[in-house]
Coordinates of C-alpha atoms (C1' of nucleotides) in Angstrom, one line a residue:
Chain S
M194 CA 24.5 290.1 -67.2
T195 CA 25.2 293.5 -65.7
E196 CA 21.5 294.1 -65.7
T197 CA 21.0 297.1 -63.4
S198 CA 24.3 298.7 -63.8
P199 CA 25.3 298.1 -60.3
A200 CA 28.2 300.1 -58.9
A201 CA 26.7 303.3 -60.1
E202 CA 25.9 304.4 -56.5
A203 CA 28.2 302.7 -54.1
G204 CA 26.7 304.6 -51.2
T205 CA 23.4 303.0 -50.7
G206 CA 21.4 299.9 -51.4
A207 CA 22.4 296.9 -53.4
A208 CA 23.3 295.0 -50.3
A209 CA 21.2 292.1 -51.5
D210 CA 22.6 292.5 -55.0
H211 CA 26.1 292.5 -53.5
A212 CA 25.5 289.4 -51.5
Y213 CA 23.9 287.7 -54.5
R214 CA 26.8 288.4 -56.8
L215 CA 29.4 287.4 -54.2
V216 CA 27.9 284.0 -53.4
R217 CA 27.1 283.3 -57.0
E218 CA 30.7 284.0 -58.0
Q219 CA 32.0 281.8 -55.2
I220 CA 29.8 279.0 -56.3
L221 CA 30.6 279.3 -60.0
S222 CA 34.3 279.6 -59.4
G223 CA 34.3 276.4 -57.4
Q224 CA 35.3 278.2 -54.2
R225 CA 32.2 276.7 -52.6
V226 CA 32.1 273.0 -52.9
G227 CA 28.9 271.2 -53.8
G228 CA 27.0 270.1 -50.7
E229 CA 28.5 272.8 -48.5
W230 CA 26.1 274.6 -46.2
L231 CA 25.7 278.3 -46.6
R232 CA 24.7 279.8 -43.2
E233 CA 23.0 283.1 -43.4
G234 CA 24.8 284.4 -40.3
D235 CA 28.2 283.7 -41.6
L236 CA 27.6 285.2 -45.0
A237 CA 26.1 288.3 -43.3
D238 CA 29.0 288.8 -41.0
H239 CA 31.5 288.3 -43.8
L240 CA 29.7 290.8 -45.9
G241 CA 29.1 293.3 -43.2
V242 CA 25.4 293.4 -43.7
S243 CA 22.4 291.9 -41.9
R244 CA 20.8 288.5 -42.6
T245 CA 17.9 290.1 -44.4
P246 CA 19.6 290.9 -47.7
V247 CA 21.6 287.6 -47.5
R248 CA 18.4 285.7 -47.3
E249 CA 17.1 287.5 -50.4
A250 CA 20.2 286.6 -52.3
L251 CA 20.0 282.9 -51.2
R252 CA 16.4 282.8 -52.4
R253 CA 17.4 284.1 -55.7
L254 CA 20.1 281.5 -56.0
T255 CA 17.6 278.9 -55.1
A256 CA 15.3 279.9 -57.9
E257 CA 18.2 279.7 -60.3
G258 CA 19.1 276.3 -59.1
L259 CA 22.6 277.0 -57.9
V260 CA 21.8 276.1 -54.3
R261 CA 19.4 273.7 -52.7
Y262 CA 17.0 274.9 -50.0
E263 CA 15.6 272.9 -47.1
R264 CA 13.0 274.4 -44.9
N265 CA 14.2 275.4 -41.5
R266 CA 17.6 273.9 -42.3
G267 CA 19.1 276.4 -44.7
V268 CA 20.7 276.2 -48.1
Q269 CA 23.6 274.1 -49.4
V270 CA 25.5 274.4 -52.7
Q271 CA 24.0 272.3 -55.4
A272 CA 26.1 269.3 -56.2
W273 CA 26.6 268.4 -59.9
N274 CA 27.6 265.3 -61.7
A275 CA 28.1 264.0 -65.1
S276 CA 24.5 263.2 -65.7
D277 CA 23.6 266.9 -65.0
L278 CA 26.0 267.8 -67.8
D279 CA 24.3 265.3 -70.1
E280 CA 20.9 266.8 -69.3
I281 CA 22.1 270.3 -69.9
F282 CA 23.8 269.6 -73.2
S283 CA 20.9 267.5 -74.3
L284 CA 18.6 270.4 -73.8
R285 CA 21.0 272.8 -75.4
S286 CA 21.4 270.6 -78.5
V287 CA 17.7 271.0 -79.0
L288 CA 17.1 274.6 -78.1
E289 CA 20.1 276.4 -79.4
P290 CA 20.0 275.1 -82.9
W291 CA 16.3 275.9 -83.0
G292 CA 16.9 279.5 -81.8
C293 CA 19.7 279.8 -84.3
R294 CA 17.4 278.7 -87.0
L295 CA 14.9 281.4 -86.0
A296 CA 17.7 284.0 -85.8
A297 CA 18.7 283.2 -89.4
T298 CA 15.5 284.5 -90.9
S299 CA 14.2 286.9 -88.2
G300 CA 16.5 289.7 -89.3
L301 CA 16.9 290.6 -85.7
A302 CA 20.4 289.2 -85.2
D303 CA 23.1 291.7 -84.5
L304 CA 25.5 290.4 -87.0
T305 CA 28.1 293.1 -86.6
T306 CA 28.5 292.5 -82.9
L307 CA 28.5 288.7 -83.4
D308 CA 31.3 289.0 -85.9
A309 CA 33.2 291.2 -83.6
L310 CA 32.8 288.8 -80.7
A311 CA 34.0 285.9 -82.9
H312 CA 37.2 287.8 -83.7
E313 CA 37.7 288.8 -80.1
M314 CA 37.6 285.2 -79.1
D315 CA 40.2 284.4 -81.7
A316 CA 42.4 287.1 -80.1
C317 CA 41.9 285.5 -76.7
V318 CA 43.7 282.4 -77.7
A319 CA 46.2 283.9 -80.1
G320 CA 48.8 284.8 -77.6
R321 CA 51.0 282.5 -75.6
S322 CA 48.8 282.7 -72.5
P323 CA 45.2 282.3 -73.6
D324 CA 42.7 284.2 -71.4
L325 CA 40.2 281.5 -70.9
D326 CA 38.1 283.5 -68.5
R327 CA 37.6 286.2 -71.0
L328 CA 37.0 283.6 -73.7
T329 CA 34.2 282.1 -71.6
E330 CA 32.7 285.5 -71.0
L331 CA 32.8 286.4 -74.7
N332 CA 31.4 283.0 -75.6
N333 CA 28.5 283.4 -73.3
R334 CA 27.7 286.8 -74.8
F335 CA 28.0 285.3 -78.3
H336 CA 25.5 282.6 -77.6
R337 CA 23.1 284.9 -75.8
L338 CA 23.2 287.4 -78.6
V339 CA 22.4 284.7 -81.1
L340 CA 19.4 283.6 -79.1
E341 CA 18.3 287.2 -78.6
G342 CA 18.1 287.3 -82.4
S343 CA 15.6 284.5 -82.5
G344 CA 12.8 286.9 -81.7
N345 CA 11.7 284.8 -78.8
S346 CA 12.4 286.8 -75.7
R347 CA 12.0 283.9 -73.4
L348 CA 14.6 281.7 -75.1
P349 CA 17.8 283.4 -73.9
G350 CA 16.8 283.3 -70.3
L351 CA 15.5 279.8 -70.5
I352 CA 18.8 278.5 -71.8
A353 CA 20.8 280.7 -69.4
S354 CA 18.9 279.1 -66.5
V355 CA 20.3 275.6 -67.3
V356 CA 23.7 276.6 -68.5
Q357 CA 24.7 278.1 -65.2
V358 CA 26.6 275.1 -64.1
P359 CA 30.0 275.5 -62.5
L360 CA 31.7 273.0 -64.7
V361 CA 30.6 274.8 -67.7
W362 CA 32.3 277.9 -66.5
R363 CA 35.7 276.2 -66.5
T364 CA 34.8 274.5 -69.7
F365 CA 37.4 275.7 -72.1
S366 CA 40.3 274.7 -69.8
R367 CA 39.4 271.1 -70.6
Y368 CA 39.4 271.6 -74.3
P369 CA 42.1 270.0 -76.3
P370 CA 43.7 272.6 -78.7
E371 CA 42.1 271.2 -81.8
A372 CA 38.6 271.3 -80.2
L373 CA 39.2 274.9 -79.2
A374 CA 40.1 275.8 -82.7
R375 CA 37.1 274.0 -84.1
S376 CA 34.8 275.8 -81.6
L377 CA 36.1 279.2 -82.7
A378 CA 35.7 278.3 -86.3
H379 CA 32.1 277.3 -85.7
H380 CA 31.5 280.9 -84.4
H381 CA 32.7 282.3 -87.7
E382 CA 30.7 279.8 -89.7
L383 CA 27.6 280.7 -87.6
V384 CA 28.0 284.4 -88.5
A385 CA 28.3 283.4 -92.1
A386 CA 25.2 281.3 -92.0
L387 CA 23.2 284.0 -90.2
T388 CA 24.4 286.6 -92.7
A389 CA 23.3 284.4 -95.6
G390 CA 19.9 284.0 -93.9
D391 CA 20.2 280.2 -94.4
A392 CA 18.1 278.7 -91.6
D393 CA 19.2 275.1 -92.3
W394 CA 22.8 276.0 -92.4
A395 CA 22.6 278.0 -89.2
E396 CA 20.7 275.4 -87.3
S397 CA 23.2 272.7 -88.5
V398 CA 26.3 274.6 -87.5
M399 CA 24.9 275.4 -84.1
C400 CA 24.0 271.7 -83.6
S401 CA 27.5 270.7 -84.5
H402 CA 28.9 273.4 -82.2
V403 CA 26.9 272.2 -79.2
R404 CA 27.5 268.6 -79.7
A405 CA 31.2 269.1 -80.3
A406 CA 31.4 271.0 -77.0
W407 CA 29.4 268.2 -75.3
S408 CA 31.9 265.6 -76.5
S409 CA 34.9 267.6 -75.4
I410 CA 33.6 268.2 -72.0
R411 CA 32.5 264.7 -71.5
E412 CA 36.0 263.5 -72.2
G413 CA 37.4 266.1 -70.0
V414 CA 35.2 265.1 -67.1
Q415 CA 35.9 261.4 -67.6
A416 CA 39.6 262.2 -67.6
T417 CA 39.6 264.0 -64.2
S418 CA 37.1 261.8 -62.4
Chain Q
M46 CA -2.6 270.1 -54.7
T47 CA -3.2 270.5 -51.0
E48 CA -1.1 267.5 -50.3
T49 CA 2.2 267.7 -48.4
S50 CA 3.2 270.5 -50.6
P51 CA 5.7 269.6 -53.3
A52 CA 6.8 273.1 -53.1
A53 CA 7.7 272.6 -49.4
E54 CA 11.2 271.6 -50.3
A55 CA 11.8 274.3 -52.7
G56 CA 9.6 276.7 -50.8
T57 CA 9.9 278.7 -47.6
G58 CA 8.3 278.9 -44.2
A59 CA 4.6 278.5 -43.5
A60 CA 3.7 282.2 -43.7
A61 CA 5.8 282.9 -46.8
D62 CA 4.4 279.8 -48.5
H63 CA 0.9 280.9 -47.7
A64 CA 1.5 284.3 -49.1
Y65 CA 3.1 282.9 -52.2
R66 CA 0.2 280.6 -52.9
L67 CA -2.4 283.2 -52.3
V68 CA -0.9 285.9 -54.6
R69 CA -0.1 283.3 -57.2
E70 CA -3.7 282.0 -57.2
Q71 CA -4.9 285.6 -57.5
I72 CA -2.8 286.3 -60.4
L73 CA -3.5 283.0 -62.3
S74 CA -7.2 283.4 -61.7
G75 CA -7.2 286.8 -63.2
Q76 CA -8.2 288.4 -59.9
R77 CA -5.1 290.6 -60.2
V78 CA -5.0 292.5 -63.4
G79 CA -1.8 292.9 -65.4
G80 CA 0.1 296.0 -64.5
E81 CA -1.5 296.2 -61.0
W82 CA 0.9 297.1 -58.2
L83 CA 1.2 294.7 -55.3
R84 CA 2.1 296.6 -52.2
E85 CA 3.9 294.6 -49.5
G86 CA 2.0 296.4 -46.7
D87 CA -1.4 295.7 -48.1
L88 CA -0.7 292.1 -48.7
A89 CA 0.8 291.7 -45.3
D90 CA -2.2 293.3 -43.6
H91 CA -4.6 291.2 -45.7
L92 CA -2.8 288.0 -44.7
G93 CA -2.3 288.9 -41.1
V94 CA 1.5 288.5 -41.3
S95 CA 4.4 290.9 -41.5
R96 CA 6.0 292.2 -44.6
T97 CA 9.0 289.9 -44.3
P98 CA 7.3 286.7 -45.6
V99 CA 5.3 288.7 -48.1
R100 CA 8.5 290.0 -49.6
E101 CA 9.9 286.5 -49.8
A102 CA 6.7 285.4 -51.7
L103 CA 7.0 288.3 -54.1
R104 CA 10.6 287.6 -54.8
R105 CA 9.7 284.0 -55.6
L106 CA 6.9 285.2 -58.0
T107 CA 9.5 287.5 -59.6
A108 CA 11.8 284.6 -60.2
E109 CA 8.9 282.7 -61.8
G110 CA 8.1 285.6 -64.1
L111 CA 4.6 286.2 -62.8
V112 CA 5.3 289.7 -61.5
R113 CA 7.7 292.4 -62.5
Y114 CA 10.1 293.9 -59.9
E115 CA 11.5 297.4 -59.9
R116 CA 14.0 298.4 -57.3
N117 CA 12.7 300.7 -54.6
R118 CA 9.3 300.8 -56.4
G119 CA 7.8 297.4 -55.8
V120 CA 6.3 294.7 -57.9
Q121 CA 3.4 294.7 -60.4
V122 CA 1.6 291.9 -62.0
Q123 CA 3.1 290.9 -65.3
A124 CA 1.1 291.9 -68.3
W125 CA 0.6 289.4 -71.0
N126 CA -0.4 289.7 -74.6
A127 CA -0.8 287.6 -77.7
S128 CA 2.8 287.6 -78.6
D129 CA 3.6 286.1 -75.2
L130 CA 1.3 283.3 -76.1
D131 CA 3.1 282.8 -79.4
E132 CA 6.4 282.7 -77.7
I133 CA 5.3 280.2 -75.2
F134 CA 3.6 277.8 -77.6
S135 CA 6.5 278.2 -80.0
L136 CA 8.7 276.9 -77.3
R137 CA 6.3 274.2 -76.3
S138 CA 6.0 273.0 -79.8
V139 CA 9.8 272.3 -79.8
L140 CA 10.3 271.0 -76.3
E141 CA 7.3 268.9 -75.6
P142 CA 7.5 266.7 -78.7
W143 CA 11.2 266.3 -78.0
G144 CA 10.5 265.2 -74.4
C145 CA 7.8 262.9 -75.6
R146 CA 10.2 261.3 -78.0
L147 CA 12.6 260.6 -75.2
A148 CA 9.8 259.3 -73.0
A149 CA 8.8 256.8 -75.7
T150 CA 12.1 254.9 -75.5
S151 CA 13.3 255.7 -72.0
G152 CA 11.0 253.2 -70.3
L153 CA 10.5 255.6 -67.5
A154 CA 7.0 256.8 -68.4
D155 CA 4.3 255.9 -66.0
L156 CA 1.9 254.5 -68.6
T157 CA -0.7 253.3 -66.1
T158 CA -1.1 256.7 -64.5
L159 CA -1.1 258.5 -67.9
D160 CA -3.9 256.2 -69.1
A161 CA -5.8 256.8 -66.0
L162 CA -5.5 260.6 -66.4
A163 CA -6.6 260.4 -70.0
H164 CA -9.8 258.6 -68.9
E165 CA -10.4 261.0 -66.0
M166 CA -10.2 263.9 -68.5
D167 CA -12.8 262.2 -70.6
A168 CA -15.0 262.0 -67.6
C169 CA -14.6 265.7 -66.9
V170 CA -16.4 266.6 -70.1
A171 CA -18.8 263.7 -70.2
G172 CA -21.4 265.3 -68.0
R173 CA -23.6 268.2 -68.9
S174 CA -21.5 270.6 -66.9
P175 CA -17.9 270.0 -67.7
D176 CA -15.5 270.7 -64.9
L177 CA -12.9 272.7 -66.8
D178 CA -10.9 273.6 -63.7
R179 CA -10.4 270.0 -63.0
L180 CA -9.7 269.3 -66.6
T181 CA -6.9 271.9 -66.6
E182 CA -5.5 270.4 -63.5
L183 CA -5.5 266.9 -64.9
N184 CA -4.1 268.1 -68.2
N185 CA -1.2 269.8 -66.4
R186 CA -0.4 266.6 -64.5
F187 CA -0.6 264.6 -67.7
H188 CA 1.9 266.8 -69.5
R189 CA 4.2 267.0 -66.6
L190 CA 4.1 263.2 -66.2
V191 CA 5.0 262.7 -69.8
L192 CA 8.0 265.0 -69.5
E193 CA 9.1 263.3 -66.3
G194 CA 9.3 260.2 -68.3
S195 CA 11.8 261.8 -70.6
G196 CA 14.6 261.0 -68.2
N197 CA 15.7 264.7 -68.3
S198 CA 14.9 266.0 -64.8
R199 CA 15.2 269.6 -65.9
L200 CA 12.7 269.5 -68.7
P201 CA 9.5 269.4 -66.7
G202 CA 10.5 272.4 -64.7
L203 CA 11.7 274.3 -67.7
I204 CA 8.5 274.0 -69.5
A205 CA 6.5 274.7 -66.4
S206 CA 8.3 277.9 -66.0
V207 CA 7.0 279.2 -69.3
V208 CA 3.6 277.7 -69.3
Q209 CA 2.5 279.5 -66.1
V210 CA 0.6 282.2 -68.0
P211 CA -2.8 283.2 -66.8
L212 CA -4.4 282.9 -70.1
V213 CA -3.3 279.3 -70.3
W214 CA -5.2 278.5 -67.1
R215 CA -8.5 279.4 -68.6
T216 CA -7.6 277.8 -71.8
F217 CA -10.1 275.1 -72.2
S218 CA -13.0 277.5 -71.7
R219 CA -12.1 279.0 -75.1
Y220 CA -12.0 275.7 -76.9
P221 CA -14.7 274.9 -79.3
P222 CA -16.2 271.4 -78.6
E223 CA -14.6 269.7 -81.5
A224 CA -11.2 271.0 -80.5
L225 CA -11.7 269.8 -77.0
A226 CA -12.6 266.3 -78.2
R227 CA -9.6 266.3 -80.5
S228 CA -7.4 267.2 -77.6
L229 CA -8.7 264.4 -75.4
A230 CA -8.2 262.0 -78.2
H231 CA -4.6 263.1 -78.6
H232 CA -4.0 262.1 -75.0
H233 CA -5.1 258.6 -75.6
E234 CA -3.1 258.4 -78.8
L235 CA -0.1 259.6 -76.9
V236 CA -0.5 256.8 -74.4
A237 CA -0.7 254.4 -77.2
A238 CA 2.4 255.7 -78.9
L239 CA 4.4 255.6 -75.7
T240 CA 3.2 252.1 -74.9
A241 CA 4.3 251.1 -78.4
G242 CA 7.6 252.7 -77.7
D243 CA 7.4 254.4 -81.1
A244 CA 9.5 257.6 -80.7
D245 CA 8.5 259.1 -84.1
W246 CA 4.8 258.5 -83.4
A247 CA 4.9 259.9 -79.9
E248 CA 6.8 263.0 -81.0
S249 CA 4.4 263.5 -83.9
V250 CA 1.3 263.2 -81.8
M251 CA 2.6 265.6 -79.2
C252 CA 3.5 268.1 -81.9
S253 CA 0.0 267.9 -83.3
H254 CA -1.4 268.2 -79.8
V255 CA 0.5 271.4 -79.0
R256 CA 0.0 273.0 -82.3
A257 CA -3.7 272.3 -82.2
A258 CA -4.0 273.9 -78.8
W259 CA -2.0 276.8 -80.1
S260 CA -4.5 277.3 -82.9
S261 CA -7.5 277.0 -80.7
I262 CA -6.2 279.5 -78.2
R263 CA -5.1 282.0 -80.8
E264 CA -8.6 282.0 -82.3
G265 CA -10.1 282.3 -78.8
V266 CA -7.8 285.3 -78.0
Q267 CA -8.6 287.0 -81.2
A268 CA -12.3 286.6 -80.7
T269 CA -12.2 288.2 -77.2
S270 CA -9.8 291.0 -77.8
Chain Y
dG126 C1' -0.6 329.5 -67.5
dT127 C1' 3.6 326.9 -67.0
dC128 C1' 7.8 325.6 -65.1
dT129 C1' 10.6 324.7 -61.0
dC130 C1' 11.6 323.3 -56.7
dA131 C1' 10.8 322.4 -51.8
dG132 C1' 8.2 319.6 -48.7
dA133 C1' 5.3 315.8 -47.4
dA134 C1' 3.5 311.3 -47.8
dG135 C1' 4.0 306.7 -49.1
dT136 C1' 6.7 302.6 -50.1
dT137 C1' 10.6 299.8 -50.2
dG138 C1' 15.4 298.3 -48.2
dC139 C1' 17.9 297.0 -44.3
dA140 C1' 18.9 296.1 -39.3
dT141 C1' 17.7 294.2 -35.1
dA142 C1' 15.1 291.4 -31.8
dC143 C1' 12.5 287.6 -30.8
dA144 C1' 10.0 283.0 -31.7
dA145 C1' 10.1 278.4 -33.8
dT146 C1' 12.5 274.6 -35.4
dT147 C1' 16.3 271.5 -35.9
dA148 C1' 20.5 269.3 -34.5
dA149 C1' 23.7 267.9 -31.0
dC150 C1' 24.9 266.6 -26.5
dT151 C1' 24.5 265.1 -21.9
dT152 C1' 22.5 262.2 -18.7
dC153 C1' 20.0 258.5 -17.0
dC154 C1' 18.2 253.8 -17.3
dG155 C1' 18.5 249.0 -19.0
Chain V
dC251 C1' 28.2 249.2 -23.1
dG252 C1' 23.9 250.6 -25.7
dG253 C1' 19.9 253.3 -26.1
dA254 C1' 16.5 256.8 -25.2
dA255 C1' 14.7 260.9 -23.5
dG256 C1' 15.4 265.6 -21.8
dT257 C1' 18.1 269.6 -22.4
dT258 C1' 21.1 272.9 -24.6
dA259 C1' 23.1 275.1 -28.6
dA260 C1' 22.7 276.6 -33.2
dT261 C1' 20.1 278.1 -37.1
dT262 C1' 16.2 279.6 -39.6
dG263 C1' 11.5 282.1 -39.8
dT264 C1' 8.9 286.1 -38.6
dA265 C1' 7.9 290.7 -36.6
dT266 C1' 9.1 295.4 -35.9
dG267 C1' 11.5 299.8 -36.3
dC268 C1' 14.0 303.0 -38.8
dA269 C1' 16.5 304.9 -42.9
dA270 C1' 16.5 305.7 -48.0
dC271 C1' 14.3 306.3 -52.0
dT272 C1' 10.5 307.6 -55.1
dT273 C1' 6.4 310.1 -56.1
dC274 C1' 3.0 313.4 -55.5
dT275 C1' 1.6 318.0 -54.3
dG276 C1' 1.5 322.8 -54.0
dA277 C1' 3.5 327.3 -53.6
dG278 C1' 6.2 330.6 -55.8
dA279 C1' 8.6 332.8 -59.8
dC280 C1' 8.7 334.0 -64.6

DNA sequence: GTCTCAGAAGTTGCATACAATTAACTTCCG
DNA sequence: CGGAAGTTAATTGTATGCAACTTCTGAGAC
């Protein structure tokens, strides 16, 4: 993210951007429960801006599927369930391995940064208090970077549009330790496969990676529901 | 289309919806050239509404990737080229066969309607003056219906979001007659494969279908550029 | 002739006011 | 007591006005 480096000029503009980021963060952090109504007036007051930029933010969130919009009634936070998770991981298990395959032979993958990210993620869980938020952030960057190496400029955004599900954000907290270790190992193996330019290997590792995550999360959801 | 708008739920008010549909149609029909700036004031005057709903429509088109937005500068019609087509068909050739495979065994596919659509498309090109616009419309519905049978509710929208490229709208006009006939035959074969519940067959036919279309369009684009 | 820098024009971003629609409540009738 | 219609409150949709930003133009200096 951090597209249009935001806080550059705090003085003007970016009211809509500000509103967008705040509401998005509230939804992804679970602060806003699924089904909750988001009133334009309340958000505007709380942000100290008018309804106009708030409406813009809500429309953007609607397009991204984080909220549900009903004409003349407003927007409410999208509610997710286990079948949504299945749909998403089902899609990922097709698209990500495919993108990874392309990245293996395109020569576009930023292997240096990928390797660095893999090591940073190791460090995140090395200490006694693992920084899971940072791990999530790094993991997202890792996956996006792989997909950007596919040479298909639409692929990263396409996957990002379905991965933005609240549960996924808190994903690593549900991982059992051995699953976490396996996931981190996958990242390193992925870098190795990409470095070797072995498309089959790369595709295979990513497929394992996604399906392992799917399994871990499914169990985590079942356990808490 | 003009039925109780399916976009009504995901859409906006009446004026905003009107503006959205108009500008979208203008872009997809090629009336608005790629790179052309779309001024809020002009569109508002032309539509007889204020800038507010126009802005909303433009934001929606931005989210769909049909226009490009620059802060404090406005929006301009997205410009497409051959590599965009390659990216799109590359994605389709992965996702659509996969969705088709799922539809073959899910039992959710509306085989009756699919068969009817396939025959309607035949009728479109049977006469001396083929109705290519109607053919395009029916073809879109056919593909969407197949994907809706996959059981993955996100898949149809995901593919729709990348297929919305102007060139694709005028696609059949570039088809040589034999390619057109082959495409229509694919539809019938697809229905047969889905009816048989043969996942491999269905996936394979859809793969052929997409790649044949890719080839036809690539040649058509090369010939005209 | 070219570069720089005011100044003006045009466009977008936001705030406010009003209209339209929806939901809730009260009241009246059976 | 139950139900229905009218009315009121709350919320969204649209219009308008103003401020901020960008771009273009043109005069002046080198």
